[in-house]
Coordinates of C-alpha atoms and ligand atoms in Angstrom, one line a residue:
X1 CA 68.1 -149.7 95.7
X2 CA 69.5 -146.4 94.7
X3 CA 69.6 -143.2 96.8
X4 CA 68.9 -141.2 93.6
X5 CA 65.5 -142.9 93.3
X6 CA 64.6 -142.1 96.9
X7 CA 65.5 -138.4 96.3
X8 CA 63.4 -138.4 93.1
X9 CA 60.5 -140.1 94.9
X10 CA 60.5 -137.7 97.8
X11 CA 60.9 -134.7 95.5
X12 CA 57.6 -135.8 93.9
X13 CA 56.0 -135.9 97.3
X14 CA 55.6 -139.7 97.5
X15 CA 56.0 -141.7 100.7
X16 CA 59.1 -143.8 101.2
X17 CA 58.7 -147.4 102.2
X18 CA 60.1 -149.0 105.4
X19 CA 62.8 -150.7 103.3
X20 CA 63.8 -147.5 101.6
X21 CA 64.1 -145.6 104.9
X22 CA 66.1 -148.5 106.5
X23 CA 68.4 -148.5 103.4
X24 CA 68.9 -144.7 103.8
X25 CA 69.7 -144.8 107.5
X26 CA 72.1 -147.8 107.0
X27 CA 73.9 -145.9 104.2
X28 CA 74.2 -142.7 106.4
X29 CA 75.6 -144.8 109.3
X30 CA 78.2 -146.8 107.3
X31 CA 79.2 -143.9 105.1
X32 CA 78.2 -145.5 101.8
X33 CA 75.8 -142.6 100.9
X34 CA 77.7 -139.4 100.0
X35 CA 76.9 -136.2 101.9
X36 CA 75.5 -134.5 98.8
X37 CA 72.9 -137.2 98.3
X38 CA 72.0 -137.3 102.1
X39 CA 71.6 -133.5 102.0
X40 CA 69.4 -133.6 98.8
X41 CA 67.1 -136.2 100.5
X42 CA 67.0 -134.1 103.7
X43 CA 65.9 -131.1 101.7
X44 CA 63.2 -133.1 99.9
X45 CA 61.9 -134.3 103.2
X46 CA 62.0 -130.8 104.6
X47 CA 60.0 -129.4 101.6
X48 CA 57.6 -132.4 101.1
X49 CA 57.3 -133.7 104.7
X50 CA 56.9 -137.3 105.9
X51 CA 53.7 -139.0 107.0
X52 CA 53.4 -140.5 110.5
X53 CA 54.4 -144.0 109.4
X54 CA 57.6 -142.7 107.6
X55 CA 58.6 -140.6 110.6
X56 CA 58.1 -143.5 113.0
X57 CA 60.2 -145.8 110.7
X58 CA 62.9 -143.1 110.5
X59 CA 63.0 -142.8 114.3
X60 CA 63.1 -146.6 114.8
X61 CA 65.9 -147.0 112.2
X62 CA 68.0 -144.1 113.7
X63 CA 67.5 -145.5 117.2
X64 CA 68.9 -148.8 116.1
X65 CA 71.8 -147.3 114.1
X66 CA 74.0 -147.7 117.2
X67 CA 73.9 -149.0 120.8
X68 CA 70.5 -149.3 122.5
X69 CA 70.8 -149.1 126.3
X70 CA 68.9 -151.7 128.3
X71 CA 67.8 -150.2 131.7
X72 CA 65.5 -153.2 132.6
X73 CA 67.8 -154.2 135.5
X74 CA 66.6 -150.9 137.2
X75 CA 63.0 -152.0 137.0
X76 CA 59.9 -150.5 135.4
X77 CA 60.1 -147.1 137.1
X78 CA 62.8 -145.6 134.9
X79 CA 62.0 -142.2 133.6
X80 CA 63.7 -139.7 131.3
X81 CA 62.9 -136.0 130.9
X82 CA 64.0 -134.1 127.8
X83 CA 63.8 -130.4 127.1
X84 CA 64.0 -129.2 123.5
X85 CA 66.4 -126.5 124.8
X86 CA 66.2 -123.0 126.1
X87 CA 67.7 -120.2 128.1
X88 CA 68.1 -120.7 131.9
X89 CA 66.5 -124.2 131.7
X90 CA 67.9 -125.9 134.7
X91 CA 64.9 -128.1 135.3
X92 CA 66.7 -131.5 135.0
X93 CA 68.8 -130.5 138.0
X94 CA 65.6 -130.0 140.0
X95 CA 63.1 -132.6 138.7
X96 CA 65.5 -135.5 138.7
X97 CA 66.1 -135.3 142.6
X98 CA 62.4 -134.6 143.2
X99 CA 61.3 -137.7 141.1
X100 CA 64.0 -139.8 142.7
X101 CA 62.9 -138.8 146.2
X102 CA 59.5 -140.1 145.3
X103 CA 60.8 -143.5 144.1
X104 CA 61.3 -143.1 140.4
X105 CA 64.7 -143.8 138.8
X106 CA 66.2 -141.2 136.6
X107 CA 69.2 -142.8 134.8
X108 CA 69.8 -140.7 131.7
X109 CA 72.1 -139.1 129.3
X110 CA 72.1 -135.3 128.9
X111 CA 73.5 -133.0 126.3
X112 CA 75.9 -130.1 126.3
X113 CA 74.9 -126.5 125.5
X114 CA 75.3 -125.3 121.9
X115 CA 74.8 -121.7 120.8
X116 CA 72.6 -119.7 123.1
X117 CA 71.0 -122.8 124.7
X118 CA 72.4 -124.4 127.8
X119 CA 73.0 -128.1 128.5
X120 CA 72.7 -130.1 131.8
X121 CA 76.1 -131.7 131.5
X122 CA 77.9 -128.3 131.3
X123 CA 75.9 -127.2 134.4
X124 CA 76.9 -130.4 136.3
X125 CA 80.6 -129.9 135.4
X126 CA 80.6 -126.5 137.1
X127 CA 80.5 -128.4 140.4
X128 CA 84.0 -129.2 141.5
X129 CA 84.9 -132.9 141.1
X130 CA 81.7 -133.9 139.3
X131 CA 82.2 -136.7 136.7
X132 CA 79.8 -137.0 133.8
X133 CA 81.7 -139.7 132.0
X134 CA 81.3 -143.0 133.9
X135 CA 81.8 -146.7 133.1
X136 CA 78.6 -148.7 132.5
X137 CA 79.1 -150.5 135.9
X138 CA 79.4 -147.2 137.7
X139 CA 76.4 -145.8 135.9
X140 CA 74.2 -148.7 136.9
X141 CA 75.5 -148.9 140.5
X142 CA 74.8 -145.2 141.1
X143 CA 71.4 -145.4 139.4
X144 CA 70.5 -148.4 141.7
X145 CA 71.8 -146.8 144.9
X146 CA 70.7 -143.2 144.4
X147 CA 68.0 -143.5 141.8
X148 CA 69.7 -140.8 139.8
X149 CA 72.6 -140.9 137.5
X150 CA 73.2 -138.4 134.6
X151 CA 76.0 -138.8 132.1
X152 CA 77.1 -137.1 128.9
X153 CA 75.8 -138.4 125.5
X154 CA 77.6 -141.5 124.4
X155 CA 79.0 -141.3 120.8
X156 CA 77.7 -144.8 120.0
X157 CA 74.1 -143.8 120.6
X158 CA 72.1 -143.1 117.4
X159 CA 75.2 -142.4 115.2
X160 CA 72.9 -141.8 112.2
X161 CA 71.5 -138.8 114.0
X162 CA 74.9 -137.4 114.7
X163 CA 75.7 -137.4 111.0
X164 CA 72.2 -136.2 109.9
X165 CA 72.2 -133.4 112.5
X166 CA 75.6 -132.1 111.4
X167 CA 74.4 -132.0 107.7
X168 CA 71.0 -130.4 108.6
X169 CA 72.8 -127.7 110.6
X170 CA 74.7 -126.5 107.4
X171 CA 72.0 -127.2 104.8
X172 CA 69.0 -125.2 106.3
X173 CA 67.1 -128.4 107.0
X174 CA 66.7 -128.2 110.8
X175 CA 63.2 -126.9 110.8
X176 CA 61.2 -130.0 109.7
X177 CA 58.9 -131.5 112.3
X178 CA 59.6 -135.1 111.1
X179 CA 63.4 -134.5 111.2
X180 CA 63.4 -132.9 114.6
X181 CA 61.0 -135.5 116.1
X182 CA 63.0 -138.4 114.8
X183 CA 66.3 -136.8 115.9
X184 CA 65.2 -136.2 119.5
X185 CA 63.3 -139.4 119.9
X186 CA 65.8 -141.7 118.4
X187 CA 68.3 -140.7 121.1
X188 CA 65.7 -140.8 123.9
X189 CA 64.5 -144.2 122.9
X190 CA 68.0 -145.6 122.5
X191 CA 68.8 -144.3 126.1
X192 CA 66.4 -147.0 127.4
X193 CA 63.9 -145.3 129.7
X194 CA 60.5 -146.9 129.8
X195 CA 58.8 -143.5 130.6
X196 CA 59.5 -140.2 129.0
X197 CA 58.4 -136.6 129.8
X198 CA 59.2 -134.1 127.1
X199 CA 59.3 -130.3 127.6
X200 CA 58.8 -128.7 124.2
X201 CA 59.6 -125.1 124.3
X202 CA 58.2 -122.3 122.2
X203 CA 59.2 -118.6 122.0
X204 CA 62.2 -116.5 121.0
X205 CA 64.7 -118.7 122.9
X206 CA 63.4 -122.0 121.4
X207 CA 63.5 -123.8 118.0
X208 CA 59.7 -123.6 117.8
X209 CA 58.6 -119.9 117.7
X210 CA 54.9 -120.4 118.3
X211 CA 52.9 -122.6 120.7
X212 CA 51.0 -124.1 117.8
X213 CA 54.2 -125.3 116.1
X214 CA 55.5 -126.7 119.4
X215 CA 52.2 -128.5 119.8
X216 CA 52.5 -130.1 116.4
X217 CA 56.1 -131.3 117.3
X218 CA 54.9 -132.6 120.7
X219 CA 52.0 -134.5 119.2
X220 CA 54.3 -136.1 116.6
X221 CA 56.8 -137.2 119.3
X222 CA 54.1 -138.5 121.6
X223 CA 52.5 -140.5 118.8
X224 CA 55.8 -142.1 117.8
X225 CA 57.0 -142.8 121.3
X226 CA 53.6 -144.5 122.1
X227 CA 53.8 -146.5 118.9
X228 CA 57.3 -147.7 119.9
X229 CA 56.1 -148.9 123.3
X230 CA 56.9 -146.0 125.6
X231 CA 54.7 -144.2 128.1
X232 CA 55.3 -140.6 127.0
X233 CA 53.8 -137.2 127.4
X234 CA 54.9 -133.7 126.4
X235 CA 54.6 -130.3 128.0
X236 CA 54.4 -127.2 125.8
X237 CA 56.1 -124.4 127.7
X238 CA 57.0 -120.8 127.3
X239 CA 60.6 -119.8 126.4
X240 CA 60.0 -116.2 125.3
X241 CA 61.7 -115.2 128.5
X242 CA 64.4 -117.1 130.4
X243 CA 63.4 -119.7 133.0
X244 CA 64.2 -118.4 136.5
X245 CA 66.7 -115.7 137.3
X246 CA 70.1 -117.4 136.5
X247 CA 71.5 -118.0 133.0
X248 CA 75.0 -119.5 133.2
X249 CA 76.3 -122.8 134.4
X250 CA 77.4 -122.5 138.0
X251 CA 74.7 -119.9 138.8
X252 CA 72.0 -122.2 137.4
X253 CA 73.2 -125.0 139.8
X254 CA 72.9 -122.5 142.6
X255 CA 69.4 -121.6 141.6
X256 CA 68.5 -125.3 141.4
X257 CA 69.6 -125.6 145.0
X258 CA 67.4 -122.6 145.9
X259 CA 64.4 -124.2 144.3
X260 CA 65.0 -127.5 146.2
X261 CA 65.3 -125.4 149.4
X262 CA 61.9 -124.0 148.9
X263 CA 63.1 -120.5 147.8
X264 CA 62.8 -120.8 144.1
X265 CA 61.4 -118.3 141.6
X266 CA 57.6 -118.9 141.2
X267 CA 57.4 -119.9 137.5
X268 CA 60.5 -122.1 137.6
X269 CA 59.2 -123.9 140.7
X270 CA 55.7 -124.3 139.2
X271 CA 57.1 -125.9 136.1
X272 CA 59.5 -128.2 138.0
X273 CA 56.6 -129.4 140.2
X274 CA 54.5 -130.1 137.2
X275 CA 57.2 -131.9 135.3
X276 CA 58.3 -134.0 138.3
X277 CA 54.7 -134.9 139.1
X278 CA 54.2 -136.3 135.5
X279 CA 57.5 -138.2 135.8
X280 CA 56.3 -139.8 139.0
X281 CA 52.8 -140.5 137.8
X282 CA 54.1 -142.2 134.6
X283 CA 56.9 -144.2 136.1
X284 CA 55.1 -145.4 139.3
X285 CA 51.6 -145.6 137.6
X286 CA 50.1 -143.2 140.1
X287 CA 47.0 -141.0 139.7
X288 CA 48.0 -137.4 138.9
X289 CA 46.8 -136.0 142.3
X290 CA 48.8 -138.6 144.3
X291 CA 52.0 -137.9 142.3
X292 CA 51.5 -134.2 142.8
X293 CA 51.1 -134.6 146.5
X294 CA 54.3 -136.8 146.8
X295 CA 56.3 -134.3 144.8
X296 CA 55.1 -131.4 146.9
X297 CA 56.1 -133.3 150.0
X298 CA 59.5 -134.1 148.5
X299 CA 60.1 -130.4 148.1
X300 CA 58.7 -129.2 151.4
X301 CA 60.4 -131.9 153.5
X302 CA 63.8 -131.4 151.9
X303 CA 63.9 -134.9 150.5
X304 CA 64.5 -133.6 147.0
X305 CA 67.5 -131.5 148.2
X306 CA 68.9 -134.6 150.0
X307 CA 68.5 -136.6 146.8
X308 CA 70.4 -133.9 144.9
X309 CA 73.2 -134.1 147.5
X310 CA 73.3 -137.9 147.2
X311 CA 73.4 -137.7 143.5
X312 CA 76.1 -135.1 143.2
X313 CA 78.3 -136.8 145.8
X314 CA 77.9 -140.2 144.1
X315 CA 79.2 -138.7 140.8
X316 CA 82.2 -137.1 142.6
X317 CA 80.7 -133.6 143.0
X318 CA 81.6 -131.5 146.1
X319 CA 78.1 -130.6 147.3
X320 CA 79.5 -128.5 150.2
X321 CA 81.2 -126.2 147.6
X322 CA 77.8 -125.6 145.9
X323 CA 76.3 -124.4 149.3
X324 CA 79.1 -121.8 149.8
X325 CA 77.9 -118.2 149.4
X326 CA 80.6 -117.5 146.8
X327 CA 79.9 -120.5 144.6
X328 CA 79.3 -119.1 141.1
X329 CA 80.9 -115.8 142.0
X330 CA 83.0 -114.6 139.0
X331 CA 86.1 -112.3 139.2
X332 CA 84.4 -109.8 137.0
X333 CA 80.9 -108.5 137.6
X334 CA 78.9 -105.5 136.3
X335 CA 75.4 -104.4 137.0
X336 CA 73.0 -103.4 134.1
X337 CA 71.0 -100.4 135.2
X338 CA 67.5 -99.6 134.0
X339 CA 67.6 -96.8 131.4
X340 CA 64.1 -95.6 132.4
X341 CA 61.2 -96.1 134.8
X342 CA 58.3 -98.2 133.9
X343 CA 57.1 -101.8 133.7
X344 CA 59.2 -104.6 132.0
X345 CA 57.1 -105.7 129.1
X346 CA 59.6 -108.1 127.7
X347 CA 62.9 -109.9 128.7
X348 CA 63.9 -111.6 125.5
X349 CA 65.2 -115.1 126.0
X350 CA 67.2 -115.2 122.8
X351 CA 69.0 -111.9 123.6
X352 CA 69.8 -112.9 127.2
X353 CA 71.1 -116.3 126.0
X354 CA 73.3 -114.6 123.4
X355 CA 74.6 -112.1 125.9
X356 CA 75.4 -114.9 128.3
X357 CA 77.2 -116.7 125.4
X358 CA 79.3 -113.6 124.7
X359 CA 80.4 -113.6 128.3
X360 CA 81.7 -117.1 127.8
X361 CA 78.9 -119.3 129.2
X362 CA 78.1 -121.0 125.9
X363 CA 79.9 -122.2 122.8
X364 CA 79.6 -121.3 119.2
X365 CA 81.5 -124.4 118.1
X366 CA 81.5 -127.8 119.8
X367 CA 85.2 -127.5 120.7
X368 CA 84.9 -124.1 122.4
X369 CA 85.8 -124.1 126.1
X370 CA 83.2 -122.5 128.4
X371 CA 83.6 -120.4 131.5
X372 CA 81.4 -122.0 134.2
X373 CA 81.2 -118.7 136.1
X374 CA 80.1 -116.6 133.2
X375 CA 76.5 -115.6 132.7
X376 CA 73.6 -113.2 133.4
X377 CA 71.6 -113.1 136.6
X378 CA 68.3 -111.3 136.1
X379 CA 67.1 -109.1 138.9
X380 CA 63.8 -108.3 137.3
X381 CA 61.2 -110.3 135.4
X382 CA 58.6 -109.5 132.8
X383 CA 55.8 -107.6 134.5
X384 CA 58.0 -106.1 137.3
X385 CA 58.1 -102.3 137.9
X386 CA 61.5 -100.7 137.5
X387 CA 63.0 -97.3 138.4
X388 CA 65.5 -95.5 136.2
X389 CA 69.0 -96.4 137.5
X390 CA 67.8 -99.5 139.3
X391 CA 69.9 -102.7 138.7
X392 CA 67.9 -105.1 136.4
X393 CA 70.6 -107.7 135.8
X394 CA 74.1 -108.7 136.8
X395 CA 76.7 -109.7 134.2
X396 CA 79.5 -112.1 135.3
X397 CA 82.6 -113.4 133.6
X398 CA 86.3 -114.0 134.0
X399 CA 87.5 -111.7 131.2
X400 CA 86.5 -108.0 131.4
X401 CA 87.0 -107.6 127.6
X402 CA 83.8 -109.6 127.1
X403 CA 81.6 -107.2 129.1
X404 CA 80.9 -104.2 126.7
X405 CA 79.4 -106.2 123.8
X406 CA 77.4 -108.5 126.2
X407 CA 76.1 -105.5 128.1
X408 CA 74.9 -103.8 124.9
X409 CA 73.1 -106.9 123.7
X410 CA 71.6 -107.5 127.2
X411 CA 70.3 -104.0 127.4
X412 CA 68.5 -104.4 124.0
X413 CA 66.8 -107.6 125.4
X414 CA 64.8 -105.6 127.9
X415 CA 61.7 -103.6 126.8
X416 CA 60.2 -101.2 129.2
X417 CA 56.7 -99.8 128.8
X418 CA 54.2 -97.8 130.8
X419 CA 51.3 -100.3 131.0
X420 CA 51.1 -103.5 133.1
X421 CA 51.5 -106.6 130.9
X422 CA 49.4 -109.8 131.1
X423 CA 51.4 -112.7 132.4
X424 CA 51.6 -115.8 130.1
X425 CA 50.9 -119.3 131.5
X426 CA 54.2 -121.2 132.1
X427 CA 52.6 -124.4 130.8
X428 CA 50.6 -123.8 127.6
X429 CA 49.3 -127.4 127.2
X430 CA 50.1 -131.0 127.9
X431 CA 50.0 -133.6 125.1
X432 CA 49.4 -137.2 126.3
Ligands
LIG1 N1 67.5 -131.3 119.2 C1 67.8 -132.5 118.6 O1 68.4 -133.4 119.2 N2 67.5 -132.6 117.3 C2 66.9 -131.7 116.6 O2 66.7 -131.9 115.4 C3 66.5 -130.5 117.2 C4 66.8 -130.4 118.6

């Protein structure tokens, strides 16, 4: 078999066979196919697309390009939740304890933030003492005892995706539904959970800009996951504005505690209850209404908050530090004041995410060091009335030199009009 022929075939819009896709993924993983041929085939796939069978085969081969975790010792109730990335998305910190408090087991790997999107592992590391790199024995012990354990992505999981993703990033081949679906799912499937809840975001702060695009991606992932033996569903949710008030690692942990204490922002709380209910329904085979009732009870009784404490403590985190008033308080803070009176018609997620990155909360390159205390705290949401001179956000960081550029960008992320704006639903659709 020759890679040249595969490129030629895909360029003509023909479907690749199972053997050809397996050959390609093997060659990517062992380094025998040069980057220029991989990139040419990625571009052909991007332009010509792949059918459902090709995408499923690509996912399966990428999943098996490295280690495949076996979670079966933890029983059938293992559940993973994955968000396609967004701004202020701290849902894993909330839904994992809620689902665990209801009897599900959330033993998972999570990513770090890149660019303007955040990552759960960075948020966890803002808690003093928290360890996100554990031995396999520790991982299984904590998952068994606490029903939650979250660690950083292992390098030996889906190595083909690592290579392909790096090339896609620099060859303008990210935005292919087949390539995104196989990339995300190969890692999720290799991580071993029997049940998977996906949160596919759309809007300015997401990969997919429209709900229709997000739905196509969600349908593809649900189809492949089901074909490969998982119980899987996908939410399509809004990421035109940040989720909740906090954008920044430590302050997002603090906001997660607020939600689990029953004081969360309404849209964030609504989404977390919906996601956690699906996680519980899938993993414990419960009817939707019963799962919803159990999750609501876990929130109102404080069982979810206690599950978070048990989880953080088991991974070395100092939970009492998180409860301190000054947790997440940075040395440098500045308020953004509203330039006019009116109604907030838009709080652009991309702009807020980029401003937060400029303050030091995110990284442009993988090696960049992040400031856990940096970020933006929104004081107003889309649809709120504001008065001229009223604070609409708080910028935090450890280096005052970062403030001016971030403040300018943040200001341009707020649009203020005269008319009330219709509120968008938090959940656009659920694909099952
Ligand atoms: N996240 C991934 O892991 N892969 C993609 O292709 C896009 C988002």
